[in-house]
CSV table of C-alpha atoms in Angstrom, one decimal:
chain,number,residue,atom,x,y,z
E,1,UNK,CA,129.5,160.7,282.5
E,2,UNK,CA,131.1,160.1,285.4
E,3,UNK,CA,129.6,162.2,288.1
E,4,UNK,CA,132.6,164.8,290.8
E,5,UNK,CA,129.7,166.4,292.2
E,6,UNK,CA,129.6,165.9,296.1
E,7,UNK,CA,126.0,166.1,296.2
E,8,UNK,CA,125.4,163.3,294.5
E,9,UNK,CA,127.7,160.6,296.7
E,10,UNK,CA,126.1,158.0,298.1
E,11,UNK,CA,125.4,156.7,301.4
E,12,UNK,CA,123.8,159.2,303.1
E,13,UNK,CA,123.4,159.3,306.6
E,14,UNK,CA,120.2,159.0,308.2
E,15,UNK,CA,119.8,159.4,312.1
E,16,UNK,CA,117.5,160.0,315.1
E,17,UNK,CA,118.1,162.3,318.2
E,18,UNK,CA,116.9,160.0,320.7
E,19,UNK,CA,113.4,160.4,320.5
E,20,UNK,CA,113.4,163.3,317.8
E,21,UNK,CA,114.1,162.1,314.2
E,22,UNK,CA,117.0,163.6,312.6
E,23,UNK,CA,117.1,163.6,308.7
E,24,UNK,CA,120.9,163.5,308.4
E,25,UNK,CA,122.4,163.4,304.7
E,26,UNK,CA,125.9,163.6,303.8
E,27,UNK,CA,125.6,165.8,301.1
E,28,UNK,CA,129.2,166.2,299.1
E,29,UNK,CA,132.5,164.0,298.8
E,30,UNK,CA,134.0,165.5,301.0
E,31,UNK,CA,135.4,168.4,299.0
E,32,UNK,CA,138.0,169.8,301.3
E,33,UNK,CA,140.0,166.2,301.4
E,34,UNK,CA,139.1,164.4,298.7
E,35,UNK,CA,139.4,166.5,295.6
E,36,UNK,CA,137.4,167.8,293.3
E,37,UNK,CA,133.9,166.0,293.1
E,38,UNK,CA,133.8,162.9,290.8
E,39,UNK,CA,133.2,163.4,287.4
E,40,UNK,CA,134.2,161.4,284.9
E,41,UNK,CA,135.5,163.0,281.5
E,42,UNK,CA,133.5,161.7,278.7
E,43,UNK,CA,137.3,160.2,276.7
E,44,UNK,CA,138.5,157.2,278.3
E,45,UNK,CA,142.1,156.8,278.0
E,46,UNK,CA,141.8,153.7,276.6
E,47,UNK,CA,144.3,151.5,279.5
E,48,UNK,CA,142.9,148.3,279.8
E,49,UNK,CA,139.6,145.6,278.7
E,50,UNK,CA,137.4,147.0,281.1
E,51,UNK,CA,137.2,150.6,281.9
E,52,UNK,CA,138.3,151.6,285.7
E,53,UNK,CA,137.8,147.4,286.7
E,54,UNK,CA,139.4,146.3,290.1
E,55,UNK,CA,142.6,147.8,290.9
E,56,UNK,CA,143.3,149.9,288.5
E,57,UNK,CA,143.9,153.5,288.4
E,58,UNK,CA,142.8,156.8,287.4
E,59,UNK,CA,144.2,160.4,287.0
E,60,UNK,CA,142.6,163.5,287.9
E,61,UNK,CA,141.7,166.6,285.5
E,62,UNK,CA,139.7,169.8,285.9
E,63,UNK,CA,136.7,168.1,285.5
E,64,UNK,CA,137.2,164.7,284.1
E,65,UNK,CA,138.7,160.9,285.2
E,66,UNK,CA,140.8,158.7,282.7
E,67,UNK,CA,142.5,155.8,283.7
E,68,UNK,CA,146.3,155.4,284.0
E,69,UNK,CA,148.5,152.8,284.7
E,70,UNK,CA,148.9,152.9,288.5
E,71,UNK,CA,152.5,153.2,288.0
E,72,UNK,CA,152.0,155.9,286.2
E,73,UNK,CA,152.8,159.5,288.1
E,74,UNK,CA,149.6,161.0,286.9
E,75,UNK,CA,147.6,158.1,289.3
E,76,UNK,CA,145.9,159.4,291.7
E,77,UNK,CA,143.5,157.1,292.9
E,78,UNK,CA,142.2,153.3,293.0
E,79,UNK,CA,139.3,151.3,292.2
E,80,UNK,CA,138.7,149.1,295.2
E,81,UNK,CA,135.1,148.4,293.9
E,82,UNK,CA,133.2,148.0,290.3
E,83,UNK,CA,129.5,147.5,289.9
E,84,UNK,CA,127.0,147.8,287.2
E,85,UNK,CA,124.0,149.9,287.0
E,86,UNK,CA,123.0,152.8,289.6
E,87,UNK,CA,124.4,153.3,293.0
E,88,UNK,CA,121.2,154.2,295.0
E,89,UNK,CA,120.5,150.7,293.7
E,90,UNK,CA,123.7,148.7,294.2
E,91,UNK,CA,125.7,147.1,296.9
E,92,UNK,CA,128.0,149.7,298.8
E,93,UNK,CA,131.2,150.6,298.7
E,94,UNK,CA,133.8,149.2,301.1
E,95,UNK,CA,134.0,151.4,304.2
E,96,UNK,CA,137.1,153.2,303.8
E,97,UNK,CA,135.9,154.5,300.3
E,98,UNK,CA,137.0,158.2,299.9
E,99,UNK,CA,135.0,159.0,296.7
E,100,UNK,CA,132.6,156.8,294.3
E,101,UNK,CA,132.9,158.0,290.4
E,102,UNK,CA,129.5,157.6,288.7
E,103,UNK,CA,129.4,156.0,284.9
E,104,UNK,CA,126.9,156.6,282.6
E,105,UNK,CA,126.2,154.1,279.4
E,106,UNK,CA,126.6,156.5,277.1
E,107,UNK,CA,130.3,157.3,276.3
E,108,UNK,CA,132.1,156.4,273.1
E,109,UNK,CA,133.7,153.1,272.6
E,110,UNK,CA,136.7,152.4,274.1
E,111,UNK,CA,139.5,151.6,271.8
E,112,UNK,CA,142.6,149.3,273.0
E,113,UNK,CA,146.2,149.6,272.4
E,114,UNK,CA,145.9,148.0,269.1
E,115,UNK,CA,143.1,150.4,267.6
E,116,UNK,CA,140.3,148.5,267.8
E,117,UNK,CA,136.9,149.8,269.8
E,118,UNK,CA,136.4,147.3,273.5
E,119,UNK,CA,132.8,148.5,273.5
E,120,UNK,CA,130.5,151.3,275.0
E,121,UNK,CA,130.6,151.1,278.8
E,122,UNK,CA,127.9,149.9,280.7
E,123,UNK,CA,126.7,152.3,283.2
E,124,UNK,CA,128.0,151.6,286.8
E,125,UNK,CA,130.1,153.3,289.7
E,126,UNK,CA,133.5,153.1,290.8
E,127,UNK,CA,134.4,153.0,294.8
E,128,UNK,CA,137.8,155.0,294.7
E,129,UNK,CA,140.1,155.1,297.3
E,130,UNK,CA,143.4,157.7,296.8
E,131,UNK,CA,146.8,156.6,296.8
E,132,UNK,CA,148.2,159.3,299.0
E,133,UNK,CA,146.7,161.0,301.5
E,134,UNK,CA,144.2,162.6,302.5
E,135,UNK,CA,141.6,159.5,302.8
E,136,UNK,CA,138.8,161.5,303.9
E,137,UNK,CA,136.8,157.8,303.8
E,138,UNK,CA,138.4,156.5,307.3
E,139,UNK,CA,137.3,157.4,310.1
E,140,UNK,CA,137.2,160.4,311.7
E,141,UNK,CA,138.0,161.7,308.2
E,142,UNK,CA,135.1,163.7,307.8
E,143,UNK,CA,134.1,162.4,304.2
E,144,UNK,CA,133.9,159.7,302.0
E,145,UNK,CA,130.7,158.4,300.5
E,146,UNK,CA,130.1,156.3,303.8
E,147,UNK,CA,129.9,156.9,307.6
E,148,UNK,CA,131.5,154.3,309.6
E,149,UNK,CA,132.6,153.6,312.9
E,150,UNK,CA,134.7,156.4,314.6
E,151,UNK,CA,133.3,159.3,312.0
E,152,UNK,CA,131.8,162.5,313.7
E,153,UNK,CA,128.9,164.4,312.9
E,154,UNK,CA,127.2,167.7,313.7
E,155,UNK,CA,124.0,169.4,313.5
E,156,UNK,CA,122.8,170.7,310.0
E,157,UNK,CA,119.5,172.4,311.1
E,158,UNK,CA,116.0,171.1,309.6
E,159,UNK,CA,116.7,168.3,311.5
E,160,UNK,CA,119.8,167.1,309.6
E,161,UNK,CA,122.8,166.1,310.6
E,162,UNK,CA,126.1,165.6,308.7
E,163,UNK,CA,129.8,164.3,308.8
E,164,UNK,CA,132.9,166.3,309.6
E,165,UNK,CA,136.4,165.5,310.4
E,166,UNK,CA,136.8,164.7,314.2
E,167,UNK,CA,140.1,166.5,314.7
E,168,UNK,CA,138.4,169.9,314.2
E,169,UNK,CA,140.0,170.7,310.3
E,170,UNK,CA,136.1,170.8,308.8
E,171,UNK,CA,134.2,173.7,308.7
E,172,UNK,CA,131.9,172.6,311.0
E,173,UNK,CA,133.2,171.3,314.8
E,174,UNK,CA,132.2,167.6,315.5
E,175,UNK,CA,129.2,167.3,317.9
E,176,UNK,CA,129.2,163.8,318.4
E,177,UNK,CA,131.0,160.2,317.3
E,178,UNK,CA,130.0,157.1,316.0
E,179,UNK,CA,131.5,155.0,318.4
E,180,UNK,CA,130.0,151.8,317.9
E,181,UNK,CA,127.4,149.9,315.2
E,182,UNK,CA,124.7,147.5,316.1
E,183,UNK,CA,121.7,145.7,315.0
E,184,UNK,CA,119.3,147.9,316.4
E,185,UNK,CA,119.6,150.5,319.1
E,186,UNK,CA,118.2,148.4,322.0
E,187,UNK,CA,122.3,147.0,321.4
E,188,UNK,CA,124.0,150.6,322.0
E,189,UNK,CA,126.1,152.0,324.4
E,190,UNK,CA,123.6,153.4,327.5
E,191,UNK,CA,125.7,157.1,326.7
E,192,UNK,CA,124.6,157.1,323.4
E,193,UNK,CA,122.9,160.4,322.3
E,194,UNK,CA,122.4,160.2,318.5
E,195,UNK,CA,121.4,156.9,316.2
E,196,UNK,CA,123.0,156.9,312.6
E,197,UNK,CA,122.4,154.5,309.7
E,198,UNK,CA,125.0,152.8,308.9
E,199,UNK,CA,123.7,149.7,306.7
E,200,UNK,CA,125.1,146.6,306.5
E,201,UNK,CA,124.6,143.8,309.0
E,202,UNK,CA,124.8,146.0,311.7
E,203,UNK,CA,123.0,149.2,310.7
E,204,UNK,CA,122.8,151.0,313.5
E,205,UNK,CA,125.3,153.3,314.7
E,206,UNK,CA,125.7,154.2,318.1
E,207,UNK,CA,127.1,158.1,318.3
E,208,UNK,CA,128.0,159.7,321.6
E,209,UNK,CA,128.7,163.5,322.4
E,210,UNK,CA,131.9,165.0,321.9
């Protein structure tokens, strides 16, 4: 089943207040611009070889994903990414990825235009990015299953610290920005006041106070 819940995204974000660690996790989808949280329905729509591959599309129920022709007015999103197995253990999602759907192995068989079952999908994850806005994966947007350069973050207590939109929409007013990314934080900014993971080749991420 494909998982809407934005406690389950991936990419969390880790960081340290300068000398005092700071847990930071980014604990939903972004709710507030990105939709409901990604679940998949457990009926494909049966568009396609390869359920939600590269480029293709998907509409948007109450509580369920299908994919659509991306022509199709019921499209609401794209896949920009498509990997096997579990996301905690897979590569990430490009950066500008507003929500990742989860698939599990064990929905039906998909059945093609001419009737006959494609297969049981594997399990794997989907990196989504919507066709209209809001993209609540670029930066600044306050969501999205990544933080990037140019997101904001504030202070989540229990030394935790997580992402909201740096125009001041969220809930929660952004405390500081991610203005640059480095390999380690001997390579940031001298005003930098907060270290966030970022992964990748340049993991670091070098947030200063807004």
């Amino acid at each position: 089943m494909l998982a809407w819940n934005k406690a389950r995204w991936v990419g969390a974000v880790c960081a340290a207040l300068l000398a005092m660690p700071l847990a930071a996790c980014q604990g939903s989808p972004h709710a507030g611009s990105g939709g409901p949280s990604p679940e998949a329905g457990r009926s494909p729509s049966g568009y396609g070889a390869v359920f939600l591959a590269v480029d293709e599309c998907s509409s948007r129920g109450r509580d369920a994903f299908t994919e659509v022709p991306c022509r199709s007015e019921r499209a609401v999103a794209r896949v920009t990414a498509r990997y096997d197995g579990k996301a905690v253990d897979g590569p990430t999602c490009p950066a500008r990825t507003d929500f990742v759907l989860h698939i599990s192995e064990d929905r039906p068989s998909l059945v093609g235009s001419d009737g006959t079952a494609t297969g049981e999908i594997p399990q794997g994850y989907a990196c989504m990015r919507n066709l209209e806005p809001p993209h609540p994966g670029d930066p600044g947007g306050g969501g999205g299953p990544r933080t990037i350069v140019g997101d904001c973050v504030y202070a989540a207590g229990r030394g935790q610290v997580r992402e909201t939109a740096c125009d001041g929409s969220g809930k929660e007013k952004p405390r500081y920005r991610v203005a640059a990314a480095a390999v380690d934080r001997a390579k940031c900014p001298a005003l930098t006041a907060l270290y966030v993971t970022l992964g990748g080749s340049e993991p670091v991420g070098c947030a200063v106070r807004v």
